[in-house]
PDB file of C-alpha atoms in Angstrom:
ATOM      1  CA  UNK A   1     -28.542   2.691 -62.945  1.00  0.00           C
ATOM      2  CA  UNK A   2     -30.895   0.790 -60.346  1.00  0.00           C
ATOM      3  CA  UNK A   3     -29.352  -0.064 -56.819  1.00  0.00           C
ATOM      4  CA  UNK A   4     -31.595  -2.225 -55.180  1.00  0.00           C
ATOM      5  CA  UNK A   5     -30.704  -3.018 -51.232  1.00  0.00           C
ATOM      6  CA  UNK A   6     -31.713  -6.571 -50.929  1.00  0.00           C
ATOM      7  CA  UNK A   7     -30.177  -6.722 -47.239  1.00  0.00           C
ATOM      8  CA  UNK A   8     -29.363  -3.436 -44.856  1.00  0.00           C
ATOM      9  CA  UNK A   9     -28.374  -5.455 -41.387  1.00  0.00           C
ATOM     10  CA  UNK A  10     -25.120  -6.266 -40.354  1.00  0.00           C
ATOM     11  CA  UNK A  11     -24.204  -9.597 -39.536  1.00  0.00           C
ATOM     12  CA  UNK A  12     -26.548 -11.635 -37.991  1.00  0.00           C
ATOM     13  CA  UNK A  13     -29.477  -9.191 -39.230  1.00  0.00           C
ATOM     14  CA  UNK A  14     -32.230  -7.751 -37.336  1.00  0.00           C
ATOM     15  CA  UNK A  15     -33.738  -9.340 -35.263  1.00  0.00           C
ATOM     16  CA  UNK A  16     -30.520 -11.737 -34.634  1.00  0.00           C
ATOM     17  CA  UNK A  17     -31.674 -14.963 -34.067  1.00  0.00           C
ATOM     18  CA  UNK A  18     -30.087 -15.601 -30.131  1.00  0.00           C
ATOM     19  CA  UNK A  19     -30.362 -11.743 -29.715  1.00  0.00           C
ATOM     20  CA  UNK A  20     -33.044 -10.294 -26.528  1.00  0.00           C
ATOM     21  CA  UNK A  21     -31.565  -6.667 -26.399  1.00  0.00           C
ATOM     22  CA  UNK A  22     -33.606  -3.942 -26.222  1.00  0.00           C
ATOM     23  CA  UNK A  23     -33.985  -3.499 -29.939  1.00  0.00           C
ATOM     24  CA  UNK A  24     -34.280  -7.549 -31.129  1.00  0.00           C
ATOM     25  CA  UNK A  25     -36.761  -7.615 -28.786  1.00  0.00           C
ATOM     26  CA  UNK A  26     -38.778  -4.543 -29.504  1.00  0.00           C
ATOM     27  CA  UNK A  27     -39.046  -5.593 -33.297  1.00  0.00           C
ATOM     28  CA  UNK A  28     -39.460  -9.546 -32.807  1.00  0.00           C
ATOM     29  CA  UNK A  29     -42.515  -8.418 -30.502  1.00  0.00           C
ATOM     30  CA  UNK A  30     -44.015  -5.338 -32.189  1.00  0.00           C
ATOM     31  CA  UNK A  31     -43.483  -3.260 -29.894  1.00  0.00           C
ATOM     32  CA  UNK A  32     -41.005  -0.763 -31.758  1.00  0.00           C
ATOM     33  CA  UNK A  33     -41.314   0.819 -34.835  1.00  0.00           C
ATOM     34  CA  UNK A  34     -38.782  -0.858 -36.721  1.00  0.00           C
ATOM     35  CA  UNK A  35     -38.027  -3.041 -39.737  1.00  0.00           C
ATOM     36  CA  UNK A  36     -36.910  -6.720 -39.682  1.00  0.00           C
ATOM     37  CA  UNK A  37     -33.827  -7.151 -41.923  1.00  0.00           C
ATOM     38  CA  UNK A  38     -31.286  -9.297 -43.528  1.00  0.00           C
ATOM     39  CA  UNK A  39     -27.780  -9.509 -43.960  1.00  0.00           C
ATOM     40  CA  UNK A  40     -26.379  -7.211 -45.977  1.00  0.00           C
ATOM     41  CA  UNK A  41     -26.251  -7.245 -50.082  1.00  0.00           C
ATOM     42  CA  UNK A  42     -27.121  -5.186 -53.413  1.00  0.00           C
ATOM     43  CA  UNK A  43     -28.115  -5.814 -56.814  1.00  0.00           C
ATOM     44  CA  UNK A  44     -27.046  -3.600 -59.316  1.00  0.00           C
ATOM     45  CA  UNK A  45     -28.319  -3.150 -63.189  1.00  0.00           C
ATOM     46  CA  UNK A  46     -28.869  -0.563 -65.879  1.00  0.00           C
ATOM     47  CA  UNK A  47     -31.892  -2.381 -67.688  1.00  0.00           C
ATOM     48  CA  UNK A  48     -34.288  -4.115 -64.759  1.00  0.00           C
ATOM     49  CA  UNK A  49     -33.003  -7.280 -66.665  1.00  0.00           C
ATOM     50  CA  UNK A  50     -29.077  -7.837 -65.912  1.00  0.00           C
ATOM     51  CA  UNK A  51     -28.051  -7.594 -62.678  1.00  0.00           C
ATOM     52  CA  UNK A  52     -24.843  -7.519 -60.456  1.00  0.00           C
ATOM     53  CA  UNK A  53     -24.900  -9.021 -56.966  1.00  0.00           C
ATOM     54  CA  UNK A  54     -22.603  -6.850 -54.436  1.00  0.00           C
ATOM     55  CA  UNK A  55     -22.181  -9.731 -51.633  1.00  0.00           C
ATOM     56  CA  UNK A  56     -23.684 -13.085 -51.296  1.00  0.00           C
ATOM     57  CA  UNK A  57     -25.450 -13.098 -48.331  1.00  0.00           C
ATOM     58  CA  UNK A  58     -26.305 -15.775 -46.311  1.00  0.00           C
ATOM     59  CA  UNK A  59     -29.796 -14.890 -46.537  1.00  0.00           C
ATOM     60  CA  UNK A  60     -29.478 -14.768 -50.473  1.00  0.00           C
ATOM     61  CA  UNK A  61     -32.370 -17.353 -50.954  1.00  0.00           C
ATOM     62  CA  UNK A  62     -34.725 -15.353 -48.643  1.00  0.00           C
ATOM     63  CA  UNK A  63     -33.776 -11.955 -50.627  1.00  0.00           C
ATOM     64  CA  UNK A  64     -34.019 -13.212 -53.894  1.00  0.00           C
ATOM     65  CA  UNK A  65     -37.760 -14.470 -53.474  1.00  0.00           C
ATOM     66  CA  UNK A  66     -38.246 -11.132 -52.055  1.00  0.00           C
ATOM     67  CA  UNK A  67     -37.529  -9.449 -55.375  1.00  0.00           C
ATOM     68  CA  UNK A  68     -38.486 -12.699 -57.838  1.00  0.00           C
ATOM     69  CA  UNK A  69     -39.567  -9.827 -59.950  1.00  0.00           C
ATOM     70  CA  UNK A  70     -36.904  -8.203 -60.896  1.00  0.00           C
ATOM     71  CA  UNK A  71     -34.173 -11.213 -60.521  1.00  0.00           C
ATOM     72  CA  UNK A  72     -36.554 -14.338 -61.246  1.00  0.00           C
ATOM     73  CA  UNK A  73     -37.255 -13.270 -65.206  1.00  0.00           C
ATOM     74  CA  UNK A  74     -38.201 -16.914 -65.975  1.00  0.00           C
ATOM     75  CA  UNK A  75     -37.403 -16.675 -69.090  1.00  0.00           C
ATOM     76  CA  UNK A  76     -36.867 -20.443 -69.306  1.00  0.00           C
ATOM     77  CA  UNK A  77     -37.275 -23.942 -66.895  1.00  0.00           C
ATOM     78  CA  UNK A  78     -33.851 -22.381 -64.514  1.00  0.00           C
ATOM     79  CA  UNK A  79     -32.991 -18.931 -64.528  1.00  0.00           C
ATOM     80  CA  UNK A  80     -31.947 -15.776 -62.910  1.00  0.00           C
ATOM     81  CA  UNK A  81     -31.297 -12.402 -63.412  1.00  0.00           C
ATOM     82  CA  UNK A  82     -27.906 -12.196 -61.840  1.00  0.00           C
ATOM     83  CA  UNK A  83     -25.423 -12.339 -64.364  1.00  0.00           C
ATOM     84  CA  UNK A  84     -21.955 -11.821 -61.913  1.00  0.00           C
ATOM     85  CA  UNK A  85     -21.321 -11.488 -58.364  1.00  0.00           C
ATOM     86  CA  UNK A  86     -18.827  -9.052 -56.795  1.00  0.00           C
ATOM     87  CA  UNK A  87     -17.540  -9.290 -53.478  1.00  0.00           C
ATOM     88  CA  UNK A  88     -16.327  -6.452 -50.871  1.00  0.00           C
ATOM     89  CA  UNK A  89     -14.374  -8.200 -48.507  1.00  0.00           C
ATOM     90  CA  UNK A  90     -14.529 -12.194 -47.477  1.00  0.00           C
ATOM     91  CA  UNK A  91     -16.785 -11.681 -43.931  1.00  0.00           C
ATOM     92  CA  UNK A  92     -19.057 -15.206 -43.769  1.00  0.00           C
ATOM     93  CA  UNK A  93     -22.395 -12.351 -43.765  1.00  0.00           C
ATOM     94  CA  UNK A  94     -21.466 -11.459 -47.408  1.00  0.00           C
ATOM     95  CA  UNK A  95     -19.706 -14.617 -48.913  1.00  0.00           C
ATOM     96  CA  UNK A  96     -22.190 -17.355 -47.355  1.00  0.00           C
ATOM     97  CA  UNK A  97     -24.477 -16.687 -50.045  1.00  0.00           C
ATOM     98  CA  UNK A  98     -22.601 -18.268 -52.382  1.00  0.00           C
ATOM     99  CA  UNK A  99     -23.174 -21.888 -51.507  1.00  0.00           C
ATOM    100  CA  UNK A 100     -26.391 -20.637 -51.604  1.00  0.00           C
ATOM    101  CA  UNK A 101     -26.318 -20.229 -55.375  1.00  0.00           C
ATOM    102  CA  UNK A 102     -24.724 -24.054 -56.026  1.00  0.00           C
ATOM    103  CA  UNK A 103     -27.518 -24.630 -58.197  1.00  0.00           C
ATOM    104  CA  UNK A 104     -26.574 -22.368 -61.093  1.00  0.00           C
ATOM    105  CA  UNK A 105     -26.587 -23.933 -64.658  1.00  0.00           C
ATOM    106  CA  UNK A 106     -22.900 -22.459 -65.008  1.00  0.00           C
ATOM    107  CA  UNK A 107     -19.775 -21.454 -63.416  1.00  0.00           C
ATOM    108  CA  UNK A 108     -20.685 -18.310 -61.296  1.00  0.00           C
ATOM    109  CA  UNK A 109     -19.261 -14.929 -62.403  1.00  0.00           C
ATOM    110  CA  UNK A 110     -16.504 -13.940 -59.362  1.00  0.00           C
ATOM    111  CA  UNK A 111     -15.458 -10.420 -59.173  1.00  0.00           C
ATOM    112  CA  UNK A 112     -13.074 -10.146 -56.255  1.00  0.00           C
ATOM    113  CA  UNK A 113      -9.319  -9.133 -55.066  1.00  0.00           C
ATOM    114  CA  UNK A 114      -6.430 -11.632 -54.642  1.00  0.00           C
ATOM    115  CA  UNK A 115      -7.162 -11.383 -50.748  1.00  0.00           C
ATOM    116  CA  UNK A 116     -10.668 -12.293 -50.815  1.00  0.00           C
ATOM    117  CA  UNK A 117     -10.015 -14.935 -53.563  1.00  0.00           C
ATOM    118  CA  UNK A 118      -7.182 -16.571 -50.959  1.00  0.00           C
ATOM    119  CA  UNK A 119      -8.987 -16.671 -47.541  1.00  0.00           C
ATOM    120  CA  UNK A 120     -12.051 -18.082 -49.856  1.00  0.00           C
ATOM    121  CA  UNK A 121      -9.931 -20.993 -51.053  1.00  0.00           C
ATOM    122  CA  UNK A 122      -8.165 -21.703 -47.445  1.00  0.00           C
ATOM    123  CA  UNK A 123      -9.197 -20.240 -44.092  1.00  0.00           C
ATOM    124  CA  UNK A 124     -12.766 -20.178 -45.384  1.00  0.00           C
ATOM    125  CA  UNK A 125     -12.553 -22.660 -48.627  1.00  0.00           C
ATOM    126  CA  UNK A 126     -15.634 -22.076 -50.164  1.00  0.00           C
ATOM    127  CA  UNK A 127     -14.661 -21.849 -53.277  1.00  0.00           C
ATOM    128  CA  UNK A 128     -13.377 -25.347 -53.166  1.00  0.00           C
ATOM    129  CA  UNK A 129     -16.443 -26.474 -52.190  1.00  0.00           C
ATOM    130  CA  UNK A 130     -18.067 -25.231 -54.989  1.00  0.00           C
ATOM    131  CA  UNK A 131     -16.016 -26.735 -57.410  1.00  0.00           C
ATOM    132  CA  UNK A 132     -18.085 -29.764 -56.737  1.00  0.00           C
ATOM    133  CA  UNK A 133     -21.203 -28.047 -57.954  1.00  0.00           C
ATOM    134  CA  UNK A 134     -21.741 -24.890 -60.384  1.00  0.00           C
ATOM    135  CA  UNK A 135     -18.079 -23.881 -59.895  1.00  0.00           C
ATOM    136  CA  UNK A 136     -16.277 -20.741 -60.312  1.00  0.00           C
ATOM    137  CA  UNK A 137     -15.647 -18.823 -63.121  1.00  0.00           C
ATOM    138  CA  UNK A 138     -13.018 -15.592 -61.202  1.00  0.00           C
ATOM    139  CA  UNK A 139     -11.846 -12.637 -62.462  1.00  0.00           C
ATOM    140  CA  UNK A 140      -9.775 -10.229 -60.286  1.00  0.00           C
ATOM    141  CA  UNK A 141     -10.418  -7.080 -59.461  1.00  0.00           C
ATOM    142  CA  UNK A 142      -8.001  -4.796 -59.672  1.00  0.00           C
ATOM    143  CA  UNK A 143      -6.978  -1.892 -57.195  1.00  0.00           C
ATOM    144  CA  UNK A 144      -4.529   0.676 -59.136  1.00  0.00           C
ATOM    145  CA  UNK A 145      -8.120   2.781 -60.330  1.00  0.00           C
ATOM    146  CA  UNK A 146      -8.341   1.218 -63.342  1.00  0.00           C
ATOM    147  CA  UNK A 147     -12.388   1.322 -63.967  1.00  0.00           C
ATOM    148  CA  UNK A 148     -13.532  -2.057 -65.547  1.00  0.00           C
ATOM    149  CA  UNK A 149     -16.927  -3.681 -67.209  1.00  0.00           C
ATOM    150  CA  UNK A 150     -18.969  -6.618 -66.582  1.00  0.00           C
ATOM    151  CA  UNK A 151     -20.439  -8.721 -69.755  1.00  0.00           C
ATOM    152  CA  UNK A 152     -24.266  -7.775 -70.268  1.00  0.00           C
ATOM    153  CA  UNK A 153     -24.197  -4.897 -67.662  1.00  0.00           C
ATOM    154  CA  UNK A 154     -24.553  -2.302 -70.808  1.00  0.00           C
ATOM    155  CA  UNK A 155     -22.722   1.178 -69.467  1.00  0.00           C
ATOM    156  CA  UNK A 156     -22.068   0.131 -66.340  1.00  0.00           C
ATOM    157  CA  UNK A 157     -18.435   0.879 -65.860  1.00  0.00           C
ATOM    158  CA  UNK A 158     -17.222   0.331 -61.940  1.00  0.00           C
ATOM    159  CA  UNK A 159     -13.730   0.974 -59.898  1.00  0.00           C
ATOM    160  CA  UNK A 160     -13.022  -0.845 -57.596  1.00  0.00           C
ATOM    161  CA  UNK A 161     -11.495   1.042 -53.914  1.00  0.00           C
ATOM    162  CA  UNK A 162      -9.137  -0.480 -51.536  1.00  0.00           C
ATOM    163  CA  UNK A 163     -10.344   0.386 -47.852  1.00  0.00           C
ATOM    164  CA  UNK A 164      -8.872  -0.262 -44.585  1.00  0.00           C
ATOM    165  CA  UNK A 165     -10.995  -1.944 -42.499  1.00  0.00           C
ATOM    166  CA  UNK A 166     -10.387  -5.627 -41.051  1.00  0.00           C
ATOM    167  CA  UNK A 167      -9.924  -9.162 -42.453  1.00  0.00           C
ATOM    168  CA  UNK A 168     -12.356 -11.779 -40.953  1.00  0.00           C
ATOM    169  CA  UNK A 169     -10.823 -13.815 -37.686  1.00  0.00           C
ATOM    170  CA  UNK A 170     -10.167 -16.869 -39.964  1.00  0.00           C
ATOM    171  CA  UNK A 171      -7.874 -14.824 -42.492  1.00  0.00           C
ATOM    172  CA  UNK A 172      -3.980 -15.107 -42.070  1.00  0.00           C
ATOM    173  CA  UNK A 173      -4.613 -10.978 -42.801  1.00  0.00           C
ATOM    174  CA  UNK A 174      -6.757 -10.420 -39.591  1.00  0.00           C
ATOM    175  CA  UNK A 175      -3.585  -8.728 -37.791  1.00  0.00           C
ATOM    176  CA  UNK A 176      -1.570  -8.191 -40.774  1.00  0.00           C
ATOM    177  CA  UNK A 177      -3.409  -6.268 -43.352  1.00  0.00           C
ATOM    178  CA  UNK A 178      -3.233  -6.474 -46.776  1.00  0.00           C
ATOM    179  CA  UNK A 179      -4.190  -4.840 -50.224  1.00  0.00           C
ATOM    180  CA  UNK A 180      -7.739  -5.993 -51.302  1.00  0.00           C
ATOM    181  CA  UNK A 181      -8.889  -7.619 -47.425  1.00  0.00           C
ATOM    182  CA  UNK A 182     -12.167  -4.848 -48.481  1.00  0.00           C
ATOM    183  CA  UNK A 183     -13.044  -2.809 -50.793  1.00  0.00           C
ATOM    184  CA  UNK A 184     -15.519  -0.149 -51.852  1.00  0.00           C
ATOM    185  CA  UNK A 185     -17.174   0.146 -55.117  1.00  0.00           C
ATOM    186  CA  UNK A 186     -17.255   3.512 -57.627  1.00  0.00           C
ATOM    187  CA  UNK A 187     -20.391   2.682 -60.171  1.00  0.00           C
ATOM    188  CA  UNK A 188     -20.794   4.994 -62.747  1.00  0.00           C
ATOM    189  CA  UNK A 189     -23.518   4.997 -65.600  1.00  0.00           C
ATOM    190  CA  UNK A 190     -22.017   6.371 -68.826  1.00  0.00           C
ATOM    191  CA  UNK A 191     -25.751   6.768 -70.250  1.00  0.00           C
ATOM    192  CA  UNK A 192     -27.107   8.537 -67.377  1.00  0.00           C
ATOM    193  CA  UNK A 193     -24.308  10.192 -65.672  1.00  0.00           C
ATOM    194  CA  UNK A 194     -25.096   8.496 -62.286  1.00  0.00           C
ATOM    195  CA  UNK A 195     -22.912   7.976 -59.721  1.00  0.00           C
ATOM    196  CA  UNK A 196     -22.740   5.724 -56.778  1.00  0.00           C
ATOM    197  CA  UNK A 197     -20.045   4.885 -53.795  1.00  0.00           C
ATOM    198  CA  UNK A 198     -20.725   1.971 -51.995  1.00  0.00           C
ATOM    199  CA  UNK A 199     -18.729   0.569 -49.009  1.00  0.00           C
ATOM    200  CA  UNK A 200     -20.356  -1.518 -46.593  1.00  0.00           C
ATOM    201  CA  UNK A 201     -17.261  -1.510 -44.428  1.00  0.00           C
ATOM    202  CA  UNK A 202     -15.390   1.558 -43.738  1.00  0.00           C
ATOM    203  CA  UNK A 203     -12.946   1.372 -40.773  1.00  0.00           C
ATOM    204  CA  UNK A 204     -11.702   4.705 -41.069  1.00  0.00           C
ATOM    205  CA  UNK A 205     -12.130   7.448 -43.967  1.00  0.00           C
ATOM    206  CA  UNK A 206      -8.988   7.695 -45.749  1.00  0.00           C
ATOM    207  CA  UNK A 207      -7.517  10.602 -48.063  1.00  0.00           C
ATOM    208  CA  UNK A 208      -8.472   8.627 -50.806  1.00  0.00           C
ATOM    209  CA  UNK A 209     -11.930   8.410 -50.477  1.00  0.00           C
ATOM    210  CA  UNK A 210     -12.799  12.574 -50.424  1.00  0.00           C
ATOM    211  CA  UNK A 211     -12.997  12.543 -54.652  1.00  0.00           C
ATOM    212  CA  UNK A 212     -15.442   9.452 -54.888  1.00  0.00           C
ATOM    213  CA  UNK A 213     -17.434  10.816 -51.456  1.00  0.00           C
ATOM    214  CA  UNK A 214     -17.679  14.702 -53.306  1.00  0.00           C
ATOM    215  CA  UNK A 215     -18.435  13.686 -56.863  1.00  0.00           C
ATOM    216  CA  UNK A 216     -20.958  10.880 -56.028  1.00  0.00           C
ATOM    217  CA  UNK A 217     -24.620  11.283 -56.537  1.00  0.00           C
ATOM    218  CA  UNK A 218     -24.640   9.156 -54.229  1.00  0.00           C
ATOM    219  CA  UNK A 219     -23.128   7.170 -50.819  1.00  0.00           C
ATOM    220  CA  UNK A 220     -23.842   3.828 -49.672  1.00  0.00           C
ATOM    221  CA  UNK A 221     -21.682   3.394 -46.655  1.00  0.00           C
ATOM    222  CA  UNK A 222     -21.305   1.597 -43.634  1.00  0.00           C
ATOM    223  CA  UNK A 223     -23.473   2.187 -40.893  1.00  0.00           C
ATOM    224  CA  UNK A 224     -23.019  -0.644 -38.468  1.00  0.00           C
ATOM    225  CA  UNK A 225     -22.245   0.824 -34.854  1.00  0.00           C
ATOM    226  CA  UNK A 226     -23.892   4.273 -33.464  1.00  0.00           C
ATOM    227  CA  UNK A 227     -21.361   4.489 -31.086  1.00  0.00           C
ATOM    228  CA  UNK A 228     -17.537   2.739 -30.599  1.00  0.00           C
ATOM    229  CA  UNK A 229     -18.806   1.022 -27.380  1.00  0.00           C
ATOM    230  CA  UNK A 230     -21.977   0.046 -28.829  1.00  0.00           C
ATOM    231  CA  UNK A 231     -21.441  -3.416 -28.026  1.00  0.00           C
ATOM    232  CA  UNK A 232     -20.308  -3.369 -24.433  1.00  0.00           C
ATOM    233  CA  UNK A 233     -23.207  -0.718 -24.009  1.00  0.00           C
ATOM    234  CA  UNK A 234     -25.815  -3.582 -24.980  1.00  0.00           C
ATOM    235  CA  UNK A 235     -24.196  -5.977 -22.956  1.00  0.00           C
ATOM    236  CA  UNK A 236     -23.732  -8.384 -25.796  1.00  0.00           C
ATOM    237  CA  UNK A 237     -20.143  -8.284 -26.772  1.00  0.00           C
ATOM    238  CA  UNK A 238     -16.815  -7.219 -25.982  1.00  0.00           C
ATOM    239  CA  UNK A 239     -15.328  -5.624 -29.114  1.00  0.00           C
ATOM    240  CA  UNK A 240     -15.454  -2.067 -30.095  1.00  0.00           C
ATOM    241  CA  UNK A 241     -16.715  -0.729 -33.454  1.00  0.00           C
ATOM    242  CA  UNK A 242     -13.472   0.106 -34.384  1.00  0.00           C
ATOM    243  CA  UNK A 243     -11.473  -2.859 -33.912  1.00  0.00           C
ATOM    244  CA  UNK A 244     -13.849  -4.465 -35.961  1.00  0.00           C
ATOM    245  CA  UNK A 245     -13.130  -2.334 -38.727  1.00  0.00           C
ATOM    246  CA  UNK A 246     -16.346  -0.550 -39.094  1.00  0.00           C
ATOM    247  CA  UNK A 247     -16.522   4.053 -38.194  1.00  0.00           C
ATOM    248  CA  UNK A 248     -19.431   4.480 -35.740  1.00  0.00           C
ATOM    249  CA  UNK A 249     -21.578   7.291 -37.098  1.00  0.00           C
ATOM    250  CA  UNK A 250     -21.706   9.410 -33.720  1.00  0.00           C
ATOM    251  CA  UNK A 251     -18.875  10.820 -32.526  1.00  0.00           C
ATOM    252  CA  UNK A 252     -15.818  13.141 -33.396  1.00  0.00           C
ATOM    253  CA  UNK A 253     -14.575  11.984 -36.366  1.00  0.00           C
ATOM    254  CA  UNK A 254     -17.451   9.517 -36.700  1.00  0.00           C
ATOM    255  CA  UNK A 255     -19.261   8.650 -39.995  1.00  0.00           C
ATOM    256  CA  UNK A 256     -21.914  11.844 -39.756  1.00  0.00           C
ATOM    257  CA  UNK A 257     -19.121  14.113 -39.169  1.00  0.00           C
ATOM    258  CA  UNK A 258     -17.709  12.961 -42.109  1.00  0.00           C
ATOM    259  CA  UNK A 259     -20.689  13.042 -44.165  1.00  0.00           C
ATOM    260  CA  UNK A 260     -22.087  16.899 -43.168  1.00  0.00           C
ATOM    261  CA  UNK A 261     -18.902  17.774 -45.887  1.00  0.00           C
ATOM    262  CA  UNK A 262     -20.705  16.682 -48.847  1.00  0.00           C
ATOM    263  CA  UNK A 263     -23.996  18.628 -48.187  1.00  0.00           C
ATOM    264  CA  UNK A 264     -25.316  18.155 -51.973  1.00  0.00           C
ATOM    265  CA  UNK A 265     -24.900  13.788 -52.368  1.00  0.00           C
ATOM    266  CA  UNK A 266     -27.684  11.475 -51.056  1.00  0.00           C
ATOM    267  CA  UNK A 267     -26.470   9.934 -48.099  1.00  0.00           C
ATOM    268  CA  UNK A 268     -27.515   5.952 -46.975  1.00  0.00           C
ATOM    269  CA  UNK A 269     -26.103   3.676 -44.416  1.00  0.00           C
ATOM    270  CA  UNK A 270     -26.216   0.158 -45.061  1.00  0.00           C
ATOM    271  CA  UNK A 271     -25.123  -2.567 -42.480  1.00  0.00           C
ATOM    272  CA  UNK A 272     -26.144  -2.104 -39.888  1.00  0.00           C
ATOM    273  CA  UNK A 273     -25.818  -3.623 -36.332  1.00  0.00           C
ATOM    274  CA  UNK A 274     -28.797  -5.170 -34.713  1.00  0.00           C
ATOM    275  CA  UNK A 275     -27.690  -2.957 -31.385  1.00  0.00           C
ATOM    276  CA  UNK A 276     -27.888   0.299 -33.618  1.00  0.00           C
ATOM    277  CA  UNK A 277     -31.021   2.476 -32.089  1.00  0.00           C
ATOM    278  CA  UNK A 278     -30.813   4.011 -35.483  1.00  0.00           C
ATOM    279  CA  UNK A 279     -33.520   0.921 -36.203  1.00  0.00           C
ATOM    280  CA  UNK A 280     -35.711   2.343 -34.041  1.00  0.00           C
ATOM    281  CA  UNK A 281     -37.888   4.892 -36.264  1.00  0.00           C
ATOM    282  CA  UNK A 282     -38.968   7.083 -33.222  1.00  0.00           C
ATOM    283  CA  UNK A 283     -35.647   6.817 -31.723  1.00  0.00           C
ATOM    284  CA  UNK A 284     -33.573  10.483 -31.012  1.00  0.00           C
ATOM    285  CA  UNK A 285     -30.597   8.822 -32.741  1.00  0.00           C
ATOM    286  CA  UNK A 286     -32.732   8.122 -35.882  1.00  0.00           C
ATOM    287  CA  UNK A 287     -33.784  11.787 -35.276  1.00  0.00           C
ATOM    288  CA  UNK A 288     -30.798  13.268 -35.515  1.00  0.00           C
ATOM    289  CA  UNK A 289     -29.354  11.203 -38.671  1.00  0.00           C
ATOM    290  CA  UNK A 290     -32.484  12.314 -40.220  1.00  0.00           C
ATOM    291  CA  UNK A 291     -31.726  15.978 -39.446  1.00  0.00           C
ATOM    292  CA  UNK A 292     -28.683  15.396 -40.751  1.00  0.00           C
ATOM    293  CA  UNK A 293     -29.963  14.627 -44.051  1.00  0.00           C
ATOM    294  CA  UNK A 294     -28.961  11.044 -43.669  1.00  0.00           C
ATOM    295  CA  UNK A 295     -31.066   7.773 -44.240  1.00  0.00           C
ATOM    296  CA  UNK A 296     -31.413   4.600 -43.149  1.00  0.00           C
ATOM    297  CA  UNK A 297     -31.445   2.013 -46.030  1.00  0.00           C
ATOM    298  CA  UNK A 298     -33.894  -1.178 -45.427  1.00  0.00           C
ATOM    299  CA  UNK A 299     -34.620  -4.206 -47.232  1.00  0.00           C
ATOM    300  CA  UNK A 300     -36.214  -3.727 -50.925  1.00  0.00           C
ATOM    301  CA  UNK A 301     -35.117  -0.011 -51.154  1.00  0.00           C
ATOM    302  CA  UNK A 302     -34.626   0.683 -54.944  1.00  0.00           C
ATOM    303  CA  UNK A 303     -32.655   3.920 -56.230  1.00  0.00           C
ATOM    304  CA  UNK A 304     -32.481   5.045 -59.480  1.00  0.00           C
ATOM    305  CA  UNK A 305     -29.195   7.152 -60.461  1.00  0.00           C
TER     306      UNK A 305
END
């Protein structure tokens, strides 16, 4: 199985494009050691040739020239590598994308839960919109762990997780939660035995989740805040991690507590926060994840499970 992180930034991504805090403007000026990146998004496939998209971005267009050659096989005058698309949760940062991909020769592939599928068609109707171009082809996913295949994704077989975390604001569901507003994804390669748990949004770590965190080769997780006040700290917003639905990694209980309990799986956070001094390389808080045994993902990383 190749995992290939075509976006590691939160919403927004890094730099964000209003943003002077310390770290936007350390990277947009050179003078920290840090990586530009997108909004976040994988790509999934067990051949190089076939591939899942996890999340549309809104910088889809940007990530998919980045990678042209593994998802641009030009195999004919208009073509691509993605055969489905899958989506965690119905945040604009990973279902903007989609209009993005209006141009397909057919009805796109849609993997997603009856939640997702309604705020998509009302508070955030994108899925109407499309039906004016490619369309929609959508199949739901399900959330009693029964473990399901995609067409042309040979031994690919995925489950998908119901998290609690938080609807967008636009979603009837913001204050009233309901089964399927996010999800994380168990991928599992029946020809090589690999493993991976991905969850891009993770708003508190749930009984549930210790089997797929313990048997996974590896964890893809969500990595947005450093700390719960993050955002007041920079001066740049007024919500904490937590009410947005995202575990800040530092902390009691936080996200690198959790992770020091699974000591033998490769541990990655994805989305993450333009405010998170984790992007800066030579920070103390980048230190300590990385004496932690935990990394940073960034645009164009590729694992192979």
């Amino acid at each position: 199985m190749y995992v290939l992180v075509l976006g590691s930034a939160a919403g927004g991504g890094f730099p964000q494009w209003n943003c002077n805090c310390p770290m936007c403007s350390g990277v947009r000026t050179g003078e920290m050691l840090a990586r530009p990146r997108t909004q976040s998004s994988i790509a999934l496939s067990t051949d190089k040739v076939n591939w899942l998209l996890v999340n549309a971005s809104p910088d889809i267009r940007t990530q998919l020239n980045a990678n042209h050659e593994l998802l641009q096989p030009a195999r004919q005058l208009r073509d691509t590598g993605i055969v489905a698309v899958m989506l965690a949760d119905s945040q604009i940062d990973h279902t903007t994308g989609l209009l993005i991909l209006r141009e397909s020769k057919q009805p796109l592939e849609l993997y997603c839960t009856d939640s997702v599928y309604e705020d998509l068609t009302t508070g955030f109707p994108i899925l109407n919109m499309l039906q004016h171009y490619c369309g929609t082809n959508r199949h739901a996913l399900p959330l009693d762990g029964t473990a399901f295949s995609i067409p042309k994704l040979d031994n690919l077989r995925i489950t998908a997780v119901g998290l609690h975390s938080k609807a967008p604001p636009y979603s009837p569901h913001r204050e009233h939660p309901t089964p399927g507003d996010n999800a994380g994804f168990w991928f599992e390669d029946t020809a090589t035995g690999g493993k991976l748990f991905y969850a891009p949004g993770l708003g508190e770590i749930e009984p549930h989740l210790h089997t797929f965190f313990a048997n996974a080769d590896c964890v893809l997780v969500d990595g947005t805040c450093w700390t719960n006040d993050e955002m007041l700290r920079r001066a740049v917003g007024t919500k904490y991690s937590l009410e947005m639905g995202h575990l800040p990694q530092s902390g009691e209980g936080g996200m690198m507590e959790w992770l020091g309990n699974f000591p033998k799986v490769r541990k990655i956070l994805i989305h993450i926060n333009n405010t998170n001094p984790i992007l800066e390389e030579t920070s103390p808080e980048h230190a300590e994840l990385t004496a932690a045994g935990i990394e940073v993902s960034h645009d164009g990383m590729l694992l192979e499970l």
